[in-house]
PDB file of C-alpha atoms and ligand atoms in Angstrom:
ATOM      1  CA  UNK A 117       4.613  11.601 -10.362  1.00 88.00           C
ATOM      2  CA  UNK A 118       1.779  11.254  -7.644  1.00 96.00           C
ATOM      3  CA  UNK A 119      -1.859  10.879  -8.890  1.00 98.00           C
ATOM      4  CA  UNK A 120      -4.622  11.271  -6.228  1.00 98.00           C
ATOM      5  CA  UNK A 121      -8.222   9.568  -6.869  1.00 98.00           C
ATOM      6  CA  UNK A 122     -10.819   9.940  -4.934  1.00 98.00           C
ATOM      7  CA  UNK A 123     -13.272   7.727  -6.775  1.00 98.00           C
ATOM      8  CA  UNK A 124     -13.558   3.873  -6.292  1.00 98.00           C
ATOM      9  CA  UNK A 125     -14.128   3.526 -10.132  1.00 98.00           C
ATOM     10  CA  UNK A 126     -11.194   5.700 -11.288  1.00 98.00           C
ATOM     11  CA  UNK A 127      -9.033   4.281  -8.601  1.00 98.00           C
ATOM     12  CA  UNK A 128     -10.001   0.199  -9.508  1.00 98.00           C
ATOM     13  CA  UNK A 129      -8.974   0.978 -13.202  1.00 98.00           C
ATOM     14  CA  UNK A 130      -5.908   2.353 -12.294  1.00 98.00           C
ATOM     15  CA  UNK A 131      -4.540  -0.392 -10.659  1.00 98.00           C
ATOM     16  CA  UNK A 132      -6.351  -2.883 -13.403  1.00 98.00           C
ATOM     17  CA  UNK A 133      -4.326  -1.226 -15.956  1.00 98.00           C
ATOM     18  CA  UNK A 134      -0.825  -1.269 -13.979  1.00 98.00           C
ATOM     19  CA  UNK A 135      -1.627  -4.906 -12.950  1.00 98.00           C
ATOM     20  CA  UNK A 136      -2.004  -5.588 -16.916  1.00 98.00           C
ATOM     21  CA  UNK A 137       0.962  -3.827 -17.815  1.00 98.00           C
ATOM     22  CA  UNK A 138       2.711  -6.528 -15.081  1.00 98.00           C
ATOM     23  CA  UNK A 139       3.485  -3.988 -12.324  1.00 98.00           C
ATOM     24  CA  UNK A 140       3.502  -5.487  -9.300  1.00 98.00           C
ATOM     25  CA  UNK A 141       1.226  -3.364  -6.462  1.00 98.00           C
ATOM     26  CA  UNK A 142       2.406  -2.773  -2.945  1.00 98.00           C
ATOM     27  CA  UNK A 143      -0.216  -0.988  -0.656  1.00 99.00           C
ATOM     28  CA  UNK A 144       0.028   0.880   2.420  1.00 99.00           C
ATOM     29  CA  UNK A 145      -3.452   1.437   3.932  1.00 99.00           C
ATOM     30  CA  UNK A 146      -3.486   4.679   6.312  1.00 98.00           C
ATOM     31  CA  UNK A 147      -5.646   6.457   8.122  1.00 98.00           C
ATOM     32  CA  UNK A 148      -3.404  10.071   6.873  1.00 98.00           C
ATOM     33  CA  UNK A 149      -1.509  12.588   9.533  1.00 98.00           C
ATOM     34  CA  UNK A 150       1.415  10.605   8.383  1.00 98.00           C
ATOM     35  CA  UNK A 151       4.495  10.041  10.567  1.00 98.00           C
ATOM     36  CA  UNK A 152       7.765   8.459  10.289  1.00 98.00           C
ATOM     37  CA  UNK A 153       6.045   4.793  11.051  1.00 98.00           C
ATOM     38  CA  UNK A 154       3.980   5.326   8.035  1.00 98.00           C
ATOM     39  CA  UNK A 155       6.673   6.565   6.012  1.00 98.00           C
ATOM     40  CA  UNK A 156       8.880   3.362   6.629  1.00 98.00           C
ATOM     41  CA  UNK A 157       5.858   1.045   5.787  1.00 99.00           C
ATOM     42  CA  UNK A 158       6.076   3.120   2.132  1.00 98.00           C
ATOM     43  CA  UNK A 159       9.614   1.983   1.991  1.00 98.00           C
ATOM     44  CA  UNK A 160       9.225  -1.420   2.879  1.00 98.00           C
ATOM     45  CA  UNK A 161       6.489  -1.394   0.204  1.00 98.00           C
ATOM     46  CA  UNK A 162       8.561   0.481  -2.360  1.00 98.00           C
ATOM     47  CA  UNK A 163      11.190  -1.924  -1.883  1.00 98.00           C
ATOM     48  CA  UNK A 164       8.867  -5.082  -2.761  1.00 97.00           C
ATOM     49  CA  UNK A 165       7.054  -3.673  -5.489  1.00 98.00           C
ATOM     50  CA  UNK A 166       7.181  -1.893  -8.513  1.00 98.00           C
ATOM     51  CA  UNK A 167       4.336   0.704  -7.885  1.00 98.00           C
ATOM     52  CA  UNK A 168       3.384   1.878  -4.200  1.00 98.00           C
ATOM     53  CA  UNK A 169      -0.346   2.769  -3.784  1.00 98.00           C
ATOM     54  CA  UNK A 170      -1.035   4.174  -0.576  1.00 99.00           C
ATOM     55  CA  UNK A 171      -4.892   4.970   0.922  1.00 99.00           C
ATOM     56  CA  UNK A 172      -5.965   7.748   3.196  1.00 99.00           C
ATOM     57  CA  UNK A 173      -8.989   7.515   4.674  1.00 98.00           C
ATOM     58  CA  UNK A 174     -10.352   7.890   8.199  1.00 98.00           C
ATOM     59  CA  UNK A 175     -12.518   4.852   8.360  1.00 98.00           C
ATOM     60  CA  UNK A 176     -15.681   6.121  10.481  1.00 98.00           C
ATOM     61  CA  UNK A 177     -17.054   2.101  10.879  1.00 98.00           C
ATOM     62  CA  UNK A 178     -13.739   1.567  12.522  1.00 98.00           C
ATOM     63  CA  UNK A 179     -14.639   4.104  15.579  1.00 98.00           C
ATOM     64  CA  UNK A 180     -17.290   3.623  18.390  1.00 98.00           C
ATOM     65  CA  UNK A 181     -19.494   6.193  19.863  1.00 96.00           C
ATOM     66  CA  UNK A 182     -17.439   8.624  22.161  1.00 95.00           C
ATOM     67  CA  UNK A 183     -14.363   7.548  20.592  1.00 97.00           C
ATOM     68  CA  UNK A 184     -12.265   9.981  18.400  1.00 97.00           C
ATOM     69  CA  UNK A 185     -13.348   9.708  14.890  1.00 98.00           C
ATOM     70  CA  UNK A 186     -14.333  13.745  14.488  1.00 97.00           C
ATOM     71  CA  UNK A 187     -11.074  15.162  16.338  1.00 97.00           C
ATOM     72  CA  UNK A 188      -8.921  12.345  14.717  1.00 97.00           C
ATOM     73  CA  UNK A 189      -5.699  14.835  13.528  1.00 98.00           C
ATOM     74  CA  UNK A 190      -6.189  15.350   9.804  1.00 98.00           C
ATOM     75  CA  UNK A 191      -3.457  17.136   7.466  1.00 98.00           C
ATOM     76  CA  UNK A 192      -3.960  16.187   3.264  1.00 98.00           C
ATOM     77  CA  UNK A 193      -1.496  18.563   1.844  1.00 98.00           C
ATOM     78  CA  UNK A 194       1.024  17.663   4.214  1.00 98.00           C
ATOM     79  CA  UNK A 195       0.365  13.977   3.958  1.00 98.00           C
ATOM     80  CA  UNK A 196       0.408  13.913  -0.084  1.00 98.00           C
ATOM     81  CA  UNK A 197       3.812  15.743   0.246  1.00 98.00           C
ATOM     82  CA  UNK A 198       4.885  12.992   2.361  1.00 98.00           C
ATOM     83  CA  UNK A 199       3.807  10.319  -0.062  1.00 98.00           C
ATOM     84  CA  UNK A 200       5.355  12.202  -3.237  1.00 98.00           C
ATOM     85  CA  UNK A 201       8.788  11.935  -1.276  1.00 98.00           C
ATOM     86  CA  UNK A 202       8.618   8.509  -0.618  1.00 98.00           C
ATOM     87  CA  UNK A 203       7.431   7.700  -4.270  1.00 98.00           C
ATOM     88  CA  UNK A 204       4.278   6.682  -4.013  1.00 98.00           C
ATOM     89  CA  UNK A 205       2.268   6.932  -7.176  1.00 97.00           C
ATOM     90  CA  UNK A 206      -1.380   6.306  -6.613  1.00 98.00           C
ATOM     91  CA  UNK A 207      -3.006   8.048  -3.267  1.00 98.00           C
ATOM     92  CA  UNK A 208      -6.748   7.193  -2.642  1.00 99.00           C
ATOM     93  CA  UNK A 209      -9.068   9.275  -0.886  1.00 98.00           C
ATOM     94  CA  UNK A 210     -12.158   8.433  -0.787  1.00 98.00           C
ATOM     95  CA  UNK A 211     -15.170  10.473   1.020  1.00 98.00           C
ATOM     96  CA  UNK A 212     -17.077   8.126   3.722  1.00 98.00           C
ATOM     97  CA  UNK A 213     -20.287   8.714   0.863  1.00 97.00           C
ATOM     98  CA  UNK A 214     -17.521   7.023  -1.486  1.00 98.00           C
ATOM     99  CA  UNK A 215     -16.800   4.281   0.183  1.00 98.00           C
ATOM    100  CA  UNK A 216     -19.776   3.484   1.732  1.00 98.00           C
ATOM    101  CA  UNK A 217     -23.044   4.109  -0.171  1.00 94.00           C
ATOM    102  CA  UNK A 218     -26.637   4.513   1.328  1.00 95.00           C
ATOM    103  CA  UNK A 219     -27.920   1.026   2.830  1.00 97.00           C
ATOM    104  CA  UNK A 220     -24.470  -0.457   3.294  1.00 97.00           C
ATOM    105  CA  UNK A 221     -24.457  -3.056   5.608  1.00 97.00           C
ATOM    106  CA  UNK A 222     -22.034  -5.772   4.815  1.00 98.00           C
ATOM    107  CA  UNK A 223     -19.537  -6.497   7.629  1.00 97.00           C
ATOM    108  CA  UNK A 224     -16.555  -8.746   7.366  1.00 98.00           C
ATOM    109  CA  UNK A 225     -16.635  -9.733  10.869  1.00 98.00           C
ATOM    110  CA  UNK A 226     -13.587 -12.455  12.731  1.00 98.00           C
ATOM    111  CA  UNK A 227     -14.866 -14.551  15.631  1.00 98.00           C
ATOM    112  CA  UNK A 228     -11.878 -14.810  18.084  1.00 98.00           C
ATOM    113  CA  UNK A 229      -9.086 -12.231  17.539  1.00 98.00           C
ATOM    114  CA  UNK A 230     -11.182  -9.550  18.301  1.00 98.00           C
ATOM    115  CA  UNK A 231     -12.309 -11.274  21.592  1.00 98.00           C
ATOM    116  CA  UNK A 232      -8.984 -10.278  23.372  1.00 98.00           C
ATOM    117  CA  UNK A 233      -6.529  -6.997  23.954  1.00 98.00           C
ATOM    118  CA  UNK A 234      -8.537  -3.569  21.820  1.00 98.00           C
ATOM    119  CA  UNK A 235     -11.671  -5.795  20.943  1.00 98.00           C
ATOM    120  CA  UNK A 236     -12.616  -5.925  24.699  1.00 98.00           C
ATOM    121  CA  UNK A 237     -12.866  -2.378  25.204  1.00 97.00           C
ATOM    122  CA  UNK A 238     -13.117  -1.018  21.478  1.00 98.00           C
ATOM    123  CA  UNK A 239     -15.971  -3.689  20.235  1.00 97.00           C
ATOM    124  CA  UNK A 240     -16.830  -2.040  16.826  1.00 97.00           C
ATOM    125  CA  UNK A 241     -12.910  -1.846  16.163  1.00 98.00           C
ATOM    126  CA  UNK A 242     -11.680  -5.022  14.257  1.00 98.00           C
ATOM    127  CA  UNK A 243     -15.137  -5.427  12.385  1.00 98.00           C
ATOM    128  CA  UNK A 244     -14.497  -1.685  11.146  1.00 98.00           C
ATOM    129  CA  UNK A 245     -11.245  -2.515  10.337  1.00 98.00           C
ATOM    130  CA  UNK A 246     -11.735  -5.848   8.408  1.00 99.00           C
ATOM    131  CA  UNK A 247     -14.721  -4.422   6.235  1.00 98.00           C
ATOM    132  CA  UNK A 248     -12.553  -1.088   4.804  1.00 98.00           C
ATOM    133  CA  UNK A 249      -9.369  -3.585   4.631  1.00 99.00           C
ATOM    134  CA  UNK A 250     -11.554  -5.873   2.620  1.00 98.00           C
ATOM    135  CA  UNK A 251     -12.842  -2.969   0.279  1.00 98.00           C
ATOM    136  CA  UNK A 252      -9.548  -1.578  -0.046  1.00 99.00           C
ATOM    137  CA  UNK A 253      -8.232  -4.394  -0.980  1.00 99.00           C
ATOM    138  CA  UNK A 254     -11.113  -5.387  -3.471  1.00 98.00           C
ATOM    139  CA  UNK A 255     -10.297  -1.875  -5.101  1.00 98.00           C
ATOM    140  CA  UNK A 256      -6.486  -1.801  -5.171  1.00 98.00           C
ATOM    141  CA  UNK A 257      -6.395  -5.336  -5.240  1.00 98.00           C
ATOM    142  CA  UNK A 258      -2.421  -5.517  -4.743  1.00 98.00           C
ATOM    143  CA  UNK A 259       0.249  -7.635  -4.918  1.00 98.00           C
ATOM    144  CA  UNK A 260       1.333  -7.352  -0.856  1.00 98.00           C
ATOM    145  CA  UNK A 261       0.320  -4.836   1.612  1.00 99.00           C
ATOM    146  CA  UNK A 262       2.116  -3.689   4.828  1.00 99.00           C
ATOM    147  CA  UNK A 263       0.542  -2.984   7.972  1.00 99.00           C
ATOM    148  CA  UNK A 264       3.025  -1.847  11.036  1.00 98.00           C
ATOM    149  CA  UNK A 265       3.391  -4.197  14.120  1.00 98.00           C
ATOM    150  CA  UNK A 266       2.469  -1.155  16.348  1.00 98.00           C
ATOM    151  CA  UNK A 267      -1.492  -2.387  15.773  1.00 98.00           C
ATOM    152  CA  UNK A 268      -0.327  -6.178  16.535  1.00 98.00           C
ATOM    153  CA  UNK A 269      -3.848  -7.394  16.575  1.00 98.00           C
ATOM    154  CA  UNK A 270      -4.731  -5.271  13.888  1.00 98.00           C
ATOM    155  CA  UNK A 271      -1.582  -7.060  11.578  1.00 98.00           C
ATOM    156  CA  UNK A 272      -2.928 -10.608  12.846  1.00 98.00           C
ATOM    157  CA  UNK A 273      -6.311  -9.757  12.424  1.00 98.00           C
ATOM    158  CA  UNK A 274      -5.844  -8.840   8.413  1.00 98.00           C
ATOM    159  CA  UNK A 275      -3.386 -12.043   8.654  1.00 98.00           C
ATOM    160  CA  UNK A 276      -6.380 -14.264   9.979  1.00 98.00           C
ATOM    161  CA  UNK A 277      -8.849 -12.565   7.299  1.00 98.00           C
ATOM    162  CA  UNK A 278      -6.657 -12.571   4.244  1.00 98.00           C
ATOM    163  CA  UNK A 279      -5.578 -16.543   4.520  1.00 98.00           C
ATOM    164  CA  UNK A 280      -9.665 -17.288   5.946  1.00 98.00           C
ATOM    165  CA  UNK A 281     -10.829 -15.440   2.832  1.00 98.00           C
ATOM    166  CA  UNK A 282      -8.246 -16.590   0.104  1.00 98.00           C
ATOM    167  CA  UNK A 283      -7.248 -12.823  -0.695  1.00 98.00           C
ATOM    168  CA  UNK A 284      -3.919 -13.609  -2.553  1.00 98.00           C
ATOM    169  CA  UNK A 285      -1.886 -10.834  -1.099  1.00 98.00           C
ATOM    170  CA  UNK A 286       1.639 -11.021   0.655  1.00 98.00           C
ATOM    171  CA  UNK A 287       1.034  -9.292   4.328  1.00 99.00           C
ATOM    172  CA  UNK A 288       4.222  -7.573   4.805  1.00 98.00           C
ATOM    173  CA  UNK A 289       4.992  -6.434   8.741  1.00 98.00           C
ATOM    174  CA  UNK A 290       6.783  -3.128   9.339  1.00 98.00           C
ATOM    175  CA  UNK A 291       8.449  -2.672  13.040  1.00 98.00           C
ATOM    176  CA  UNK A 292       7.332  -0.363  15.506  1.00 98.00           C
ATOM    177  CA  UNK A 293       9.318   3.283  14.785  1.00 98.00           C
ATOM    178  CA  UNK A 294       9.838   5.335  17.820  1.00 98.00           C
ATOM    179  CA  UNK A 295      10.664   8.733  18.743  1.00 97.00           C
ATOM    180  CA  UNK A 296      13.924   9.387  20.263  1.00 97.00           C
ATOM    181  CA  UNK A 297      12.947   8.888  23.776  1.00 96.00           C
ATOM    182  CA  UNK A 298      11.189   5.761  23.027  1.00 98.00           C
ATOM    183  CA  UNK A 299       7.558   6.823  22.604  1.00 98.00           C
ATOM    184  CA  UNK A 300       5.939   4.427  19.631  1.00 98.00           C
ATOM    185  CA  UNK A 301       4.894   6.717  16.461  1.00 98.00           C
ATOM    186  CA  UNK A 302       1.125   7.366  16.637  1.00 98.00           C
ATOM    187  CA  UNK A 303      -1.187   9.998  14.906  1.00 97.00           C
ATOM    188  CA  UNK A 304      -2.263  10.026  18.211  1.00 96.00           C
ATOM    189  CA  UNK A 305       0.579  11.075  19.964  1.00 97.00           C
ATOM    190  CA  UNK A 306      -0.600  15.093  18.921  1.00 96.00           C
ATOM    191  CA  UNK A 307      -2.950  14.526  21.318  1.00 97.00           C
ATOM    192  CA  UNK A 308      -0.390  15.040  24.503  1.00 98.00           C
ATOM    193  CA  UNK A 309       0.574  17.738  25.869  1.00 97.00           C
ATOM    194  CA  UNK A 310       4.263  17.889  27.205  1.00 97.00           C
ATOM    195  CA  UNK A 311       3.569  17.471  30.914  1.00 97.00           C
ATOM    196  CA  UNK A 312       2.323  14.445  29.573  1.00 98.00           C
ATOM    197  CA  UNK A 313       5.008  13.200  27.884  1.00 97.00           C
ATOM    198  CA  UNK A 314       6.585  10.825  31.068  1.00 97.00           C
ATOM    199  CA  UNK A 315       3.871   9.331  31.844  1.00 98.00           C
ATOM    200  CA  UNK A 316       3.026   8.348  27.745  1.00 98.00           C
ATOM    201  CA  UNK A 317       6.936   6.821  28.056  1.00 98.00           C
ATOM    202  CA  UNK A 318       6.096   5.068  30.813  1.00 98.00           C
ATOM    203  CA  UNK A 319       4.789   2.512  28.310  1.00 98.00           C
ATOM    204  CA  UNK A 320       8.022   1.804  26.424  1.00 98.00           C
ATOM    205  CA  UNK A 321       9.897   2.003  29.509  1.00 98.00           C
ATOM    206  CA  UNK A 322       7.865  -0.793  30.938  1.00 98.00           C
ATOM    207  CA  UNK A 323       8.507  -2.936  27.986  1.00 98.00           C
ATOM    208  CA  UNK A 324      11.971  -2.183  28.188  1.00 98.00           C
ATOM    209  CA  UNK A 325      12.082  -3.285  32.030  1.00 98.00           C
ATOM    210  CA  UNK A 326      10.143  -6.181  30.903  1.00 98.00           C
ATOM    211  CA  UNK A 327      12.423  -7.345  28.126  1.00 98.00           C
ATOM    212  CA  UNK A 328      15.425  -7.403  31.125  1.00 98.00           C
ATOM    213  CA  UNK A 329      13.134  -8.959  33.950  1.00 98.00           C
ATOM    214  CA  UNK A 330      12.723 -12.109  30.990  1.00 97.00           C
ATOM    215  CA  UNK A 331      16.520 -11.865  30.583  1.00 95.00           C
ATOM    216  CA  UNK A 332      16.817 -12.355  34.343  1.00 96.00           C
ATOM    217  CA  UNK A 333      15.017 -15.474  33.738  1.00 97.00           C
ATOM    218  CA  UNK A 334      11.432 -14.541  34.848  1.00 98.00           C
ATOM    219  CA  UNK A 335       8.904 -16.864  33.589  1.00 98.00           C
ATOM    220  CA  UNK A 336       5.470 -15.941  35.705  1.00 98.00           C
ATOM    221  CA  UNK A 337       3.163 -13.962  33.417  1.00 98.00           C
ATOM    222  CA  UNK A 338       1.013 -12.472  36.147  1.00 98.00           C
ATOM    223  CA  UNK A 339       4.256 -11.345  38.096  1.00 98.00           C
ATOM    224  CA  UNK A 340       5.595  -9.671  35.002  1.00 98.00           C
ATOM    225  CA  UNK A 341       2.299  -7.947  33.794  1.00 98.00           C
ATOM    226  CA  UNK A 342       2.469  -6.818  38.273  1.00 98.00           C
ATOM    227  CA  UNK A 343       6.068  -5.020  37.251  1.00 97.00           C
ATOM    228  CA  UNK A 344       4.867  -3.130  34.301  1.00 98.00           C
ATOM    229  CA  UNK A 345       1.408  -2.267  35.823  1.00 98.00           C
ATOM    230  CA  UNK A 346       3.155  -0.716  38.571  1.00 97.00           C
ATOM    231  CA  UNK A 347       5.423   1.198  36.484  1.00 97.00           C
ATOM    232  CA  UNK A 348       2.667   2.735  34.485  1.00 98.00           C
ATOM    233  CA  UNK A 349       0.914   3.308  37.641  1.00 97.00           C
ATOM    234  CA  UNK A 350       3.812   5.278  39.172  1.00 97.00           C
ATOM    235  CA  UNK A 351       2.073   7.607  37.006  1.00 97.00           C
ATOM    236  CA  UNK A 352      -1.194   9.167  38.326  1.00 96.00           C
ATOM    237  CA  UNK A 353      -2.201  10.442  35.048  1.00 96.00           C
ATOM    238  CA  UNK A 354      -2.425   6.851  33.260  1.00 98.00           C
ATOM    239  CA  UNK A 355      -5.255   4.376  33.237  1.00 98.00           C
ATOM    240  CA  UNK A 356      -4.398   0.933  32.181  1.00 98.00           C
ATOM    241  CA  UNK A 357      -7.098  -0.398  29.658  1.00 98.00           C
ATOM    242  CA  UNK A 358      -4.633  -3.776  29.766  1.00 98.00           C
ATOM    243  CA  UNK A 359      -1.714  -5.428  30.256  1.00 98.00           C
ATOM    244  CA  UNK A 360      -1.294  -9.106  28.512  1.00 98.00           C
ATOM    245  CA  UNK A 361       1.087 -11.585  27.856  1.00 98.00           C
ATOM    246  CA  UNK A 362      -0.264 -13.546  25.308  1.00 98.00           C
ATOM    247  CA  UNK A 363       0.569 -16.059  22.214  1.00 98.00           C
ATOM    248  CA  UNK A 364       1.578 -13.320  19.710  1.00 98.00           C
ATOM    249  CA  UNK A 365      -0.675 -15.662  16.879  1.00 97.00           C
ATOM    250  CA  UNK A 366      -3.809 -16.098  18.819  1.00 98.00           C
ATOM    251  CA  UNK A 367      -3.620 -13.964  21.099  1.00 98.00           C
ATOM    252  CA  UNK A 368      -4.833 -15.834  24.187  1.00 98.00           C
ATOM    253  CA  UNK A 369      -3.266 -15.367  27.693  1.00 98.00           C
ATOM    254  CA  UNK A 370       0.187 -17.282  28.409  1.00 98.00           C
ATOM    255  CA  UNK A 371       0.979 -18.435  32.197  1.00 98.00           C
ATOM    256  CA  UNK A 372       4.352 -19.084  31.563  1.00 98.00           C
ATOM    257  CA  UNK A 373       6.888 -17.521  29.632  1.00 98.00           C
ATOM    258  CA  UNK A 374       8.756 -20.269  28.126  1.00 97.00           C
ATOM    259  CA  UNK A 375       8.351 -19.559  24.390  1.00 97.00           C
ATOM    260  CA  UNK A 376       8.420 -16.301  22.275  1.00 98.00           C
ATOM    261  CA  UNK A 377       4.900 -14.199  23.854  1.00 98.00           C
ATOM    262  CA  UNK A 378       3.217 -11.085  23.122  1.00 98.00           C
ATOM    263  CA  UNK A 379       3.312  -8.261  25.648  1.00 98.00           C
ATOM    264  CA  UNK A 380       0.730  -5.760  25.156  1.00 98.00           C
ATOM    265  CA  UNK A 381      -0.304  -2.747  26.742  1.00 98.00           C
ATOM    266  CA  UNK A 382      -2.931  -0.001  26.216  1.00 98.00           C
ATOM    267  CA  UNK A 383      -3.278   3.031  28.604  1.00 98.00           C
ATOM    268  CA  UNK A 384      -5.287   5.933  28.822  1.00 98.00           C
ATOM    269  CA  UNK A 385      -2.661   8.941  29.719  1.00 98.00           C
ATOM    270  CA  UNK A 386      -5.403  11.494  30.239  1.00 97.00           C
ATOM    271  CA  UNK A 387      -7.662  11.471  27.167  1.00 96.00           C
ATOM    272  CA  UNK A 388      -5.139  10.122  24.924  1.00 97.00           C
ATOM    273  CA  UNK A 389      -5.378   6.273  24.509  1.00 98.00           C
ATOM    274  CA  UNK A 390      -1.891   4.798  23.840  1.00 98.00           C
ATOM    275  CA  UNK A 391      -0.848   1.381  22.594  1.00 98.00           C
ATOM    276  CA  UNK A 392       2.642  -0.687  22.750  1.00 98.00           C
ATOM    277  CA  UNK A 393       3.774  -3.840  22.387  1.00 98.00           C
ATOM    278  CA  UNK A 394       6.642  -6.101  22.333  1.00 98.00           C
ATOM    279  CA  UNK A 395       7.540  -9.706  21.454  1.00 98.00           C
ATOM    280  CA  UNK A 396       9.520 -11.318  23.730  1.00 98.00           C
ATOM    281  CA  UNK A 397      11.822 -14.329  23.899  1.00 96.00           C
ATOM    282  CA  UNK A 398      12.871 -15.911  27.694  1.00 94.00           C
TER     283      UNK A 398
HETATM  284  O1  PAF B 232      -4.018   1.271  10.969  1.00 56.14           O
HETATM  285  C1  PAF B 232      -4.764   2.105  10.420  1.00 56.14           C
HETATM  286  O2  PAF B 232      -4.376   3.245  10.134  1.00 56.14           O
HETATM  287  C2  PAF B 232      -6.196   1.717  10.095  1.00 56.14           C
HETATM  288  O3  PAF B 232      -6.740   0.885  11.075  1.00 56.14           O
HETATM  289  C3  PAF B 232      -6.346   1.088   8.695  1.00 56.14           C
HETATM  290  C4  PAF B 232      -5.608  -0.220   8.571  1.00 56.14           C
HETATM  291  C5  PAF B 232      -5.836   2.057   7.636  1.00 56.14           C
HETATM  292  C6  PAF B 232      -7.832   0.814   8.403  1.00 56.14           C
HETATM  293  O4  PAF B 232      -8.589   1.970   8.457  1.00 56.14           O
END
């Protein structure tokens, strides 16, 4: 049976009294308009735990001015079907008056993480993201939560946070889910349009050319983020925002490729920003 709670204080004594009863809590965080990448974080979670609790909230703090926060796609009854079939049991959705009451102004803020990849172009981001983790997590206060490696900063960022800050909670990692032609699950991906669809494969493709190029025995970071510029830029519709090669735990920029690095892309195709990533190994 699925119970949905809006309220913090309902929702904080529900999972006090299934944490007494010794059920152990795993939590999937979500922003809603589920998809299959959100469905196989439930699973993972399911599988770990005796309870899954799963959150859907659009977390305003976590968008900037101009960004997408009032057209982000937005489906309840659809996504609390979704959660019933995957056996969740507690779905929270709070209001943004819920969550955040008049004169809030806490922030759980990280110093370097956000200084690279999404923080340089989406500065509110990670801070948005770290203060409703942090709530969340005071509320649900689970066992282990998983977070999908899609948002790779985002999982290292609540990584950093949760050992910094002595949370207690397993951080599970889900992989990236993709459609069948290789496009990375996103709520966002509603935003294209078909004639956009190449170009938004374009990323995967790229890190799929990538992955052979360091097979091939490539080792030059700046020749390998060249390659998979110019095969985004064969298409005139995308905008790259970035393309790194980085240490996949801190995130700075690698030279050479001689251990396991991060490559990261985000591109605008149109008004649609996409994200994709890949870890790879020379
Ligand atoms: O990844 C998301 O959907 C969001 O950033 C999260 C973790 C639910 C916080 O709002």
């Amino acid at each position: 049976m699925i119970t949905v709670i809006p309220t913090t204080v309902q929702m904080r004594g529900h999972c006090e009294s299934l944490r007494q009863s010794g059920k152990r809590i795993a939590f999937v965080p979500t922003m809603g308009f589920l998809h299959e990448g959100h469905l196989s974080l439930m699973r993972i979670g399911r599988r770990m735990a005796d309870v899954l609790v799963v959150s859907i909230f659009v977390n305003p703090t976590q968008f900037g001015p101009g960004e997408d926060f009032e057209s982000y796609p937005r489906n309840m009854e659809r996504d609390l079907e979704l959660c019933r079939r995957e056996g969740a049991e507690l779905i929270f959705t709070p209001t943004a008056e819920e969550l955040y009451s008049q004169g809030f102004e806490t922030r759980v803020q990280l110093a370097q993480l956000p200084q690279h990849l999404c923080g340089l172009s989406r500065p509110v981001f990670f801070n948005g993201v770290a203060t409703v983790v942090t709530k969340l997590f005071n509320i649900v206060r689970p066992h282990a939560a998983v977070f999908g490696e899609k948002d790779f900063q985002q999982l290292q960022v609540i990584r950093r946070m949760v050992r910094d800050l002595d949370f207690g909670i397993d951080i599970v990692a889900g992989p990236i889910v993709r459609e069948a032609d290789g496009l990375a699950m996103s709520s966002r991906n509603a935003y294209l349009t078909p004639e956009q669809r190449p170009s938004a494969l374009s990323l995967s493709r790229s890190l799929t050319l990538a992955r052979e190029r360091i097979e091939d025995g490539l080792t030059d970071a700046r020749e390998l983020i060249q390659i998979v510029s110019d095969g985004i830029h064969s298409h005139p519709e995308n905008r790259i925002d970035y393309v790194a090669v980085c240490h996949p735990e801190t995130l700075e920029d690698i030279d050479t490729i001689d251990r396991t690095v991060l490559l990261a892309l985000a591109v605008w195709v149109g008004k649609t920003r996409l994200i994709d990533n890949a870890l790879l190994t020379p």
